[in-house]
Amino acid sequence: MIDMLEDLGVVKVTRGRPDPDFSALVRSGALVPFGERQRALLGTDVELLAVTPLGTRPVRELLLSLSRHVPAVGALRDEPAPRR
């Protein structure tokens, strides 16, 4: 499925280290219960997916159809950054 989305230009697949904020969420158990699999992923390169500009609108529409709050790209540019 991911290969098909990449072929369509909707996502870009690379390998690398997860973003530190994502790693912190994994460590905290906020995403899934922390276990050996997550511990192993934090120290290695993993497959990273990025939504391309072509994929941004369909992903937003999908999330809106699921009643999720999804501001349009750029809508929050003047908002203050969230506090940590």
Backbone as a chain_set.jsonl record, in Angstrom:
{"seq": "MIDMLEDLGVVKVTRGRPDPDFSALVRSGALVPFGERQRALLGTDVELLAVTPLGTRPVRELLLSLSRHVPAVGALRDEPAPRR", "coords": {"N": [[0.815, -1.186, 0.0], [1.906, 1.283, 0.837], [3.909, 1.577, -1.066], [2.347, 1.949, -3.358], [1.113, 4.413, -2.761], [3.37, 6.005, -2.71], [4.208, 5.763, -5.381], [2.116, 7.133, -6.586], [2.714, 9.653, -5.789], [1.823, 10.737, -3.449], [2.883, 10.324, -0.928], [6.182, 10.552, 0.495], [8.852, 8.405, 0.911], [11.419, 7.793, 3.164], [14.469, 6.924, 4.941], [15.494, 7.106, 8.322], [16.243, 8.663, 11.513], [13.682, 8.839, 13.975], [11.748, 11.823, 14.659], [12.691, 13.843, 17.452], [10.539, 14.673, 19.132], [8.536, 12.811, 18.499], [9.84, 10.493, 19.332], [9.926, 11.006, 22.077], [7.195, 10.858, 22.688], [6.758, 8.149, 22.157], [8.434, 6.979, 24.099], [7.101, 7.827, 26.403], [4.844, 6.339, 26.36], [2.519, 7.34, 25.378], [1.568, 6.956, 22.788], [1.486, 4.184, 22.186], [1.586, 1.306, 24.356], [4.71, 1.187, 25.93], [7.279, -0.903, 24.885], [9.506, -3.681, 24.117], [9.739, -3.64, 21.312], [9.256, -0.937, 20.597], [11.344, 0.237, 22.038], [13.532, -0.799, 20.669], [13.191, 0.412, 18.176], [13.733, 3.107, 18.673], [16.481, 3.496, 18.719], [17.409, 3.122, 16.144], [17.594, 3.544, 12.544], [14.577, 4.179, 10.865], [11.728, 3.555, 8.704], [10.485, 6.417, 7.275], [7.647, 8.392, 6.681], [6.392, 10.989, 4.688], [3.848, 13.263, 4.007], [3.159, 14.479, 0.855], [2.787, 17.662, -0.919], [0.801, 17.099, -2.811], [-0.628, 15.106, -1.516], [-1.651, 16.322, 0.749], [-4.238, 17.634, 0.769], [-6.165, 15.479, 0.277], [-5.657, 13.909, 2.581], [-6.353, 15.671, 4.628], [-9.1, 15.999, 4.05], [-9.975, 13.38, 4.507], [-9.476, 13.125, 7.286], [-11.183, 15.141, 8.239], [-13.621, 14.005, 7.494], [-13.744, 12.056, 9.354], [-14.434, 13.384, 11.565], [-12.369, 14.816, 12.792], [-10.39, 17.503, 14.109], [-8.856, 19.57, 11.911], [-6.871, 21.954, 10.975], [-6.484, 24.065, 8.08], [-3.608, 24.046, 5.906], [-1.234, 26.37, 6.879], [-3.047, 27.849, 8.337], [-2.535, 28.142, 11.024], [-0.287, 29.675, 11.254], [0.168, 32.165, 12.494], [-0.317, 31.682, 15.108], [0.643, 31.205, 18.553], [3.388, 29.084, 19.5], [2.892, 25.793, 20.85], [3.113, 25.199, 24.371], [5.615, 23.377, 26.111]], "CA": [[0.0, 0.0, 0.0], [2.784, 2.448, 0.909], [4.557, 1.699, -2.376], [1.369, 2.512, -4.279], [0.968, 5.834, -2.439], [4.595, 6.677, -3.146], [4.146, 5.817, -6.846], [1.143, 8.163, -6.936], [3.246, 10.946, -5.382], [1.07, 11.232, -2.291], [3.811, 10.292, 0.196], [7.601, 10.359, 0.192], [9.399, 7.455, 1.87], [12.864, 7.879, 3.407], [14.894, 6.227, 6.158], [16.221, 7.987, 9.224], [15.858, 8.627, 12.927], [12.413, 9.542, 14.253], [11.814, 13.146, 15.258], [12.798, 13.741, 18.917], [9.221, 14.784, 19.767], [7.883, 11.514, 18.324], [10.532, 9.556, 20.217], [9.486, 11.286, 23.446], [5.844, 10.302, 22.831], [6.885, 6.69, 22.239], [8.993, 6.653, 25.425], [6.118, 8.102, 27.457], [3.737, 5.403, 26.261], [1.321, 8.067, 24.958], [1.071, 6.431, 21.517], [1.223, 2.762, 22.421], [2.352, 0.885, 25.525], [6.138, 1.078, 25.634], [7.768, -2.274, 24.984], [10.782, -3.978, 23.472], [9.726, -3.219, 19.901], [9.433, 0.506, 20.558], [12.691, 0.513, 22.533], [14.458, -1.121, 19.585], [13.039, 1.389, 17.094], [14.246, 4.425, 19.032], [17.91, 3.606, 18.493], [17.775, 2.732, 14.793], [16.907, 4.213, 11.444], [13.28, 3.571, 10.56], [11.077, 4.081, 7.514], [9.767, 7.653, 7.572], [6.695, 8.792, 5.641], [5.995, 12.397, 4.686], [2.779, 13.552, 3.061], [3.578, 15.494, -0.119], [1.721, 18.643, -1.175], [-0.287, 16.436, -3.534], [-1.402, 14.297, -0.587], [-2.142, 17.092, 1.889], [-5.687, 17.869, 0.723], [-6.949, 14.259, 0.538], [-5.503, 13.482, 3.974], [-7.175, 16.589, 5.43], [-10.503, 15.658, 3.821], [-10.243, 12.123, 5.203], [-9.554, 13.386, 8.722], [-12.424, 15.89, 8.482], [-14.756, 13.075, 7.394], [-13.729, 11.27, 10.596], [-14.744, 14.363, 12.625], [-11.147, 15.281, 13.452], [-10.087, 18.918, 13.916], [-7.685, 19.645, 11.038], [-6.769, 23.274, 10.355], [-5.872, 24.094, 6.748], [-2.186, 24.373, 5.896], [-0.993, 27.797, 7.033], [-4.064, 28.497, 9.176], [-2.022, 28.362, 12.38], [1.044, 30.285, 11.174], [0.289, 33.313, 13.391], [-0.622, 31.241, 16.464], [1.849, 30.922, 19.346], [3.782, 27.68, 19.57], [2.399, 25.151, 22.075], [4.089, 25.096, 25.477], [6.037, 22.007, 26.439]], "C": [[0.867, 1.261, 0.0], [3.478, 2.671, -0.436], [3.615, 2.343, -3.393], [1.198, 4.016, -4.034], [2.202, 6.622, -2.864], [4.615, 6.81, -4.671], [3.181, 6.901, -7.329], [1.627, 9.569, -6.57], [2.551, 11.558, -4.192], [1.935, 11.252, -1.029], [5.236, 10.145, -0.331], [8.163, 9.473, 1.297], [10.917, 7.648, 1.944], [13.19, 7.009, 4.609], [15.674, 7.207, 7.012], [15.749, 7.801, 10.649], [14.539, 9.357, 13.114], [12.677, 10.911, 14.87], [11.89, 13.001, 16.78], [11.454, 13.848, 19.635], [8.449, 13.473, 19.66], [8.51, 10.493, 19.264], [10.11, 9.752, 21.668], [8.082, 10.736, 23.688], [5.882, 8.784, 22.941], [7.389, 6.289, 23.621], [7.964, 6.817, 26.535], [4.975, 7.09, 27.46], [2.453, 6.063, 25.804], [0.73, 7.517, 23.662], [0.637, 4.982, 21.647], [1.981, 2.37, 23.685], [3.806, 0.637, 25.141], [6.601, -0.358, 25.86], [9.074, -2.442, 24.245], [10.821, -3.487, 22.026], [9.957, -1.722, 19.791], [10.838, 0.889, 21.011], [13.711, 0.27, 21.425], [14.385, -0.078, 18.471], [13.688, 2.728, 17.41], [15.726, 4.587, 18.726], [18.34, 3.297, 17.075], [17.095, 3.627, 13.764], [15.628, 3.447, 11.141], [12.763, 4.159, 9.255], [10.238, 5.286, 7.914], [8.864, 8.003, 6.394], [6.373, 10.268, 5.804], [4.906, 12.574, 3.64], [3.263, 14.679, 2.151], [2.469, 16.533, -0.285], [0.528, 18.034, -1.914], [-1.195, 15.656, -2.586], [-2.035, 15.062, 0.55], [-3.662, 17.248, 1.888], [-6.491, 16.591, 0.965], [-6.839, 13.774, 1.981], [-6.357, 14.365, 4.878], [-8.653, 16.25, 5.285], [-10.889, 14.353, 4.521], [-10.393, 12.366, 6.699], [-10.809, 14.178, 9.08], [-13.633, 14.97, 8.421], [-14.861, 12.181, 8.625], [-13.955, 12.145, 11.821], [-13.524, 14.771, 13.435], [-10.965, 16.761, 13.165], [-8.787, 19.006, 13.121], [-7.643, 21.025, 10.393], [-6.127, 23.167, 8.967], [-4.398, 24.469, 6.88], [-2.035, 25.891, 5.946], [-1.956, 28.499, 7.961], [-3.535, 28.84, 10.566], [-0.698, 29.131, 12.392], [1.231, 31.454, 12.125], [-0.026, 32.958, 14.839], [0.671, 31.0, 17.235], [2.128, 29.416, 19.369], [3.242, 27.076, 20.862], [3.505, 25.095, 23.113], [4.4, 23.643, 25.741], [6.027, 21.782, 27.913]], "O": [[0.597, 2.2, -0.749], [3.62, 3.806, -0.89], [4.034, 3.181, -4.192], [1.144, 4.799, -4.981], [2.097, 7.761, -3.319], [4.997, 7.856, -5.196], [3.411, 7.516, -8.37], [1.029, 10.561, -6.986], [2.669, 12.758, -3.946], [1.742, 12.101, -0.159], [5.461, 9.678, -1.447], [7.975, 9.754, 2.481], [11.605, 7.664, 0.923], [12.297, 6.426, 5.223], [16.423, 8.038, 6.498], [14.961, 6.905, 10.952], [14.303, 10.384, 12.478], [13.7, 11.126, 15.519], [11.227, 12.132, 17.346], [11.247, 13.179, 20.648], [7.783, 13.063, 20.611], [7.805, 9.721, 19.915], [9.952, 8.78, 22.407], [7.8, 10.206, 24.763], [5.133, 8.194, 23.719], [6.848, 5.376, 24.245], [7.949, 6.046, 27.495], [4.228, 6.99, 28.433], [1.397, 5.432, 25.831], [-0.48, 7.599, 23.455], [-0.471, 4.618, 21.252], [2.94, 3.05, 24.05], [4.094, -0.037, 24.153], [6.339, -0.947, 26.908], [9.679, -1.467, 23.8], [11.844, -2.971, 21.575], [10.769, -1.28, 18.977], [11.456, 1.776, 20.423], [14.65, 1.05, 21.262], [15.409, 0.275, 17.886], [14.148, 3.417, 16.499], [16.185, 5.706, 18.495], [19.54, 3.214, 16.815], [16.156, 4.361, 14.071], [15.607, 2.216, 11.159], [13.3, 5.15, 8.759], [9.38, 5.187, 8.791], [9.282, 7.915, 5.24], [6.114, 10.742, 6.91], [5.032, 12.087, 2.516], [3.725, 15.714, 2.632], [1.341, 16.314, 0.156], [-0.618, 18.412, -1.671], [-2.398, 15.554, -2.825], [-2.88, 14.515, 1.258], [-4.303, 17.014, 2.912], [-7.414, 16.604, 1.779], [-7.817, 13.281, 2.544], [-7.013, 13.866, 5.792], [-9.383, 16.216, 6.276], [-11.988, 14.231, 5.06], [-11.334, 11.867, 7.317], [-11.432, 13.918, 10.109], [-14.571, 15.126, 9.203], [-15.919, 11.619, 8.91], [-13.712, 11.732, 12.955], [-13.632, 15.043, 14.631], [-11.344, 17.232, 12.093], [-7.737, 18.571, 13.594], [-8.301, 21.252, 9.378], [-5.319, 22.271, 8.721], [-3.994, 25.123, 7.841], [-2.639, 26.608, 5.149], [-1.711, 29.644, 8.343], [-4.052, 29.751, 11.212], [-0.053, 29.226, 13.436], [2.361, 31.719, 12.535], [-0.005, 33.83, 15.708], [1.685, 30.632, 16.642], [1.216, 28.596, 19.269], [3.144, 27.775, 21.871], [4.683, 24.961, 22.781], [3.533, 22.779, 25.607], [6.354, 20.687, 28.372]]}, "num_chains": 1, "name": "protein.A"}
